[in-house]
Amino acid sequence: NSDFDVADFLRQMYHDVWNWRSLNRLGDCYAPNVRYHGSTDREYYGVNEVKSFILSIMAMFPDLSMQVDDLYWMGNDQDGYRVSVRWSIVGTHLGNGIYGKPTGRRVYMWGISQHIIKGERIVEEWTLFNEFVVLQQIFGPQP
């Protein structure tokens, strides 16, 4: 019988990484050879590439905060776990990056991440969010 708590593991990881900016936690939570599949066909391999992607988001939205809205999982320690996390982020577009020069606009993102966890580490992740809606909030007419 294991003491591994899937929900606590992921909720804590999201909070530590995204809200506390403790990127060193990525090495504790992701397998070294993790496979990451993201929006707009982003593909990353390994913890360092995932870390670079997260840093790029944080650079554009330095005040961002994330919350886990819902989390479902199934599996066991022997076979691994499949987890689905619905999350939301709010932040201000204050830094340069893939979304262009800073606009100072407040942005709300909603997404879903699915994880495969084996040996108490994430070995594969799929993360999707609607980047078109993000672009609309950054460059669209002000409400």
PDB file of C-alpha atoms in Angstrom, residues 7-134:
ATOM      1  CA  ALA A   7      -4.381  14.731  -6.229  1.00  0.00           C
ATOM      2  CA  ASP A   8      -2.129  16.254  -3.575  1.00  0.00           C
ATOM      3  CA  PHE A   9       0.975  15.610  -5.708  1.00  0.00           C
ATOM      4  CA  LEU A  10      -0.428  17.517  -8.686  1.00  0.00           C
ATOM      5  CA  ARG A  11      -2.158  20.309  -6.781  1.00  0.00           C
ATOM      6  CA  GLN A  12       1.075  20.977  -4.880  1.00  0.00           C
ATOM      7  CA  MET A  13       3.177  20.792  -8.051  1.00  0.00           C
ATOM      8  CA  TYR A  14       1.005  23.308  -9.911  1.00  0.00           C
ATOM      9  CA  HIS A  15       0.987  25.644  -6.922  1.00  0.00           C
ATOM     10  CA  ASP A  16       4.730  25.402  -6.252  1.00  0.00           C
ATOM     11  CA  VAL A  17       5.777  25.790  -9.889  1.00  0.00           C
ATOM     12  CA  TRP A  18       3.306  28.393 -11.135  1.00  0.00           C
ATOM     13  CA  ASN A  19       2.500  30.445  -8.029  1.00  0.00           C
ATOM     14  CA  TRP A  20       5.698  30.144  -5.993  1.00  0.00           C
ATOM     15  CA  ARG A  21       7.906  29.995  -9.141  1.00  0.00           C
ATOM     16  CA  SER A  22       9.749  26.991  -7.655  1.00  0.00           C
ATOM     17  CA  LEU A  23      10.936  25.584 -10.959  1.00  0.00           C
ATOM     18  CA  ASN A  24      13.335  23.259  -9.144  1.00  0.00           C
ATOM     19  CA  ARG A  25      10.201  21.205  -8.298  1.00  0.00           C
ATOM     20  CA  LEU A  26       9.957  20.176 -11.956  1.00  0.00           C
ATOM     21  CA  GLY A  27      12.828  17.734 -11.473  1.00  0.00           C
ATOM     22  CA  ASP A  28      10.993  16.163  -8.549  1.00  0.00           C
ATOM     23  CA  CYS A  29       7.683  15.862 -10.372  1.00  0.00           C
ATOM     24  CA  TYR A  30       8.633  15.073 -13.984  1.00  0.00           C
ATOM     25  CA  ALA A  31      10.611  12.112 -15.263  1.00  0.00           C
ATOM     26  CA  PRO A  32      13.917  13.262 -16.821  1.00  0.00           C
ATOM     27  CA  ASN A  33      12.717  12.070 -20.250  1.00  0.00           C
ATOM     28  CA  VAL A  34       9.151  13.416 -19.987  1.00  0.00           C
ATOM     29  CA  ARG A  35       7.204  13.859 -23.226  1.00  0.00           C
ATOM     30  CA  TYR A  36       5.154  17.083 -23.405  1.00  0.00           C
ATOM     31  CA  HIS A  37       2.504  17.748 -26.043  1.00  0.00           C
ATOM     32  CA  GLY A  38       1.051  21.242 -26.061  1.00  0.00           C
ATOM     33  CA  SER A  39      -1.206  23.672 -27.848  1.00  0.00           C
ATOM     34  CA  THR A  40      -0.359  24.645 -31.440  1.00  0.00           C
ATOM     35  CA  ASP A  41       1.648  21.441 -31.911  1.00  0.00           C
ATOM     36  CA  ARG A  42       4.298  22.218 -29.302  1.00  0.00           C
ATOM     37  CA  GLU A  43       6.391  19.157 -28.530  1.00  0.00           C
ATOM     38  CA  TYR A  44       9.001  19.090 -25.785  1.00  0.00           C
ATOM     39  CA  TYR A  45      11.241  16.332 -24.547  1.00  0.00           C
ATOM     40  CA  GLY A  46      12.811  16.347 -21.119  1.00  0.00           C
ATOM     41  CA  VAL A  47      12.459  18.453 -18.009  1.00  0.00           C
ATOM     42  CA  ASN A  48      14.648  21.296 -19.308  1.00  0.00           C
ATOM     43  CA  GLU A  49      12.473  21.878 -22.385  1.00  0.00           C
ATOM     44  CA  VAL A  50       9.309  21.877 -20.244  1.00  0.00           C
ATOM     45  CA  LYS A  51      11.028  24.322 -17.884  1.00  0.00           C
ATOM     46  CA  SER A  52      11.930  26.626 -20.794  1.00  0.00           C
ATOM     47  CA  PHE A  53       8.324  26.687 -21.965  1.00  0.00           C
ATOM     48  CA  ILE A  54       7.041  27.523 -18.474  1.00  0.00           C
ATOM     49  CA  LEU A  55       9.661  30.276 -18.138  1.00  0.00           C
ATOM     50  CA  SER A  56       8.531  31.777 -21.448  1.00  0.00           C
ATOM     51  CA  ILE A  57       4.935  31.989 -20.187  1.00  0.00           C
ATOM     52  CA  MET A  58       6.076  33.492 -16.881  1.00  0.00           C
ATOM     53  CA  ALA A  59       8.206  36.066 -18.723  1.00  0.00           C
ATOM     54  CA  MET A  60       5.174  37.286 -20.677  1.00  0.00           C
ATOM     55  CA  PHE A  61       2.851  37.226 -17.652  1.00  0.00           C
ATOM     56  CA  PRO A  62       5.127  37.868 -14.632  1.00  0.00           C
ATOM     57  CA  ASP A  63       2.216  38.405 -12.244  1.00  0.00           C
ATOM     58  CA  LEU A  64       0.315  35.298 -13.293  1.00  0.00           C
ATOM     59  CA  SER A  65      -1.423  33.106 -10.793  1.00  0.00           C
ATOM     60  CA  MET A  66      -2.756  29.635 -11.437  1.00  0.00           C
ATOM     61  CA  GLN A  67      -5.362  27.560  -9.749  1.00  0.00           C
ATOM     62  CA  VAL A  68      -6.433  23.969 -10.205  1.00  0.00           C
ATOM     63  CA  ASP A  69     -10.172  24.061 -10.824  1.00  0.00           C
ATOM     64  CA  ASP A  70     -10.807  20.329 -10.997  1.00  0.00           C
ATOM     65  CA  LEU A  71      -8.829  17.114 -10.983  1.00  0.00           C
ATOM     66  CA  TYR A  72      -9.792  13.527 -11.855  1.00  0.00           C
ATOM     67  CA  TRP A  73      -7.603  10.459 -11.823  1.00  0.00           C
ATOM     68  CA  MET A  74      -7.634   6.695 -12.094  1.00  0.00           C
ATOM     69  CA  GLY A  75      -5.017   4.011 -11.751  1.00  0.00           C
ATOM     70  CA  ASN A  76      -2.704   2.527  -9.175  1.00  0.00           C
ATOM     71  CA  ASP A  77       0.943   2.520  -8.126  1.00  0.00           C
ATOM     72  CA  GLN A  78       1.775  -0.603 -10.116  1.00  0.00           C
ATOM     73  CA  ASP A  79       0.233   0.357 -13.482  1.00  0.00           C
ATOM     74  CA  GLY A  80       0.508   4.130 -13.129  1.00  0.00           C
ATOM     75  CA  TYR A  81      -2.093   6.862 -13.070  1.00  0.00           C
ATOM     76  CA  ARG A  82      -3.981   8.794 -15.734  1.00  0.00           C
ATOM     77  CA  VAL A  83      -4.936  12.237 -14.533  1.00  0.00           C
ATOM     78  CA  SER A  84      -6.943  15.100 -15.988  1.00  0.00           C
ATOM     79  CA  VAL A  85      -6.526  18.598 -14.537  1.00  0.00           C
ATOM     80  CA  ARG A  86      -8.665  21.610 -15.427  1.00  0.00           C
ATOM     81  CA  TRP A  87      -6.834  24.807 -14.528  1.00  0.00           C
ATOM     82  CA  SER A  88      -7.084  28.554 -14.946  1.00  0.00           C
ATOM     83  CA  ILE A  89      -4.518  31.340 -15.080  1.00  0.00           C
ATOM     84  CA  VAL A  90      -4.882  35.089 -14.790  1.00  0.00           C
ATOM     85  CA  GLY A  91      -2.037  37.469 -15.551  1.00  0.00           C
ATOM     86  CA  THR A  92      -1.062  40.730 -17.189  1.00  0.00           C
ATOM     87  CA  HIS A  93       0.756  40.766 -20.529  1.00  0.00           C
ATOM     88  CA  LEU A  94       3.861  42.662 -19.360  1.00  0.00           C
ATOM     89  CA  GLY A  95       6.722  40.848 -21.117  1.00  0.00           C
ATOM     90  CA  ASN A  96       7.960  40.069 -24.606  1.00  0.00           C
ATOM     91  CA  GLY A  97       7.424  36.613 -26.042  1.00  0.00           C
ATOM     92  CA  ILE A  98       5.481  34.588 -28.569  1.00  0.00           C
ATOM     93  CA  TYR A  99       2.493  36.929 -28.158  1.00  0.00           C
ATOM     94  CA  GLY A 100       4.498  40.001 -29.182  1.00  0.00           C
ATOM     95  CA  LYS A 101       5.399  43.157 -27.319  1.00  0.00           C
ATOM     96  CA  PRO A 102       3.753  43.781 -23.942  1.00  0.00           C
ATOM     97  CA  THR A 103       0.309  45.358 -24.082  1.00  0.00           C
ATOM     98  CA  GLY A 104      -0.487  45.613 -20.372  1.00  0.00           C
ATOM     99  CA  ARG A 105      -3.714  43.705 -20.998  1.00  0.00           C
ATOM    100  CA  ARG A 106      -5.175  41.390 -18.349  1.00  0.00           C
ATOM    101  CA  VAL A 107      -5.489  37.842 -19.713  1.00  0.00           C
ATOM    102  CA  TYR A 108      -7.543  34.883 -18.514  1.00  0.00           C
ATOM    103  CA  MET A 109      -6.552  31.381 -19.699  1.00  0.00           C
ATOM    104  CA  TRP A 110      -8.392  28.153 -19.123  1.00  0.00           C
ATOM    105  CA  GLY A 111      -6.879  24.821 -19.980  1.00  0.00           C
ATOM    106  CA  ILE A 112      -6.769  21.108 -19.502  1.00  0.00           C
ATOM    107  CA  SER A 113      -3.683  19.032 -18.821  1.00  0.00           C
ATOM    108  CA  GLN A 114      -3.606  15.278 -18.916  1.00  0.00           C
ATOM    109  CA  HIS A 115      -0.789  13.414 -17.246  1.00  0.00           C
ATOM    110  CA  ILE A 116       0.499   9.881 -17.141  1.00  0.00           C
ATOM    111  CA  ILE A 117       2.256   9.296 -13.831  1.00  0.00           C
ATOM    112  CA  LYS A 118       4.491   6.285 -13.230  1.00  0.00           C
ATOM    113  CA  GLY A 119       6.852   5.842 -10.322  1.00  0.00           C
ATOM    114  CA  GLU A 120       5.478   9.024  -8.726  1.00  0.00           C
ATOM    115  CA  ARG A 121       6.647  11.159 -11.661  1.00  0.00           C
ATOM    116  CA  ILE A 122       4.931  12.583 -14.728  1.00  0.00           C
ATOM    117  CA  VAL A 123       6.190  10.668 -17.764  1.00  0.00           C
ATOM    118  CA  GLU A 124       3.883  12.226 -20.374  1.00  0.00           C
ATOM    119  CA  GLU A 125       1.697  15.322 -20.502  1.00  0.00           C
ATOM    120  CA  TRP A 126      -0.811  16.802 -22.909  1.00  0.00           C
ATOM    121  CA  THR A 127      -1.754  20.442 -22.249  1.00  0.00           C
ATOM    122  CA  LEU A 128      -4.315  22.374 -24.242  1.00  0.00           C
ATOM    123  CA  PHE A 129      -5.628  25.910 -23.973  1.00  0.00           C
ATOM    124  CA  ASN A 130      -7.223  28.180 -26.555  1.00  0.00           C
ATOM    125  CA  GLU A 131      -4.418  30.428 -27.713  1.00  0.00           C
ATOM    126  CA  PHE A 132      -6.742  32.235 -30.110  1.00  0.00           C
ATOM    127  CA  VAL A 133      -8.773  33.470 -27.123  1.00  0.00           C
ATOM    128  CA  VAL A 134      -5.524  34.590 -25.448  1.00  0.00           C
TER     129      VAL A 134
END
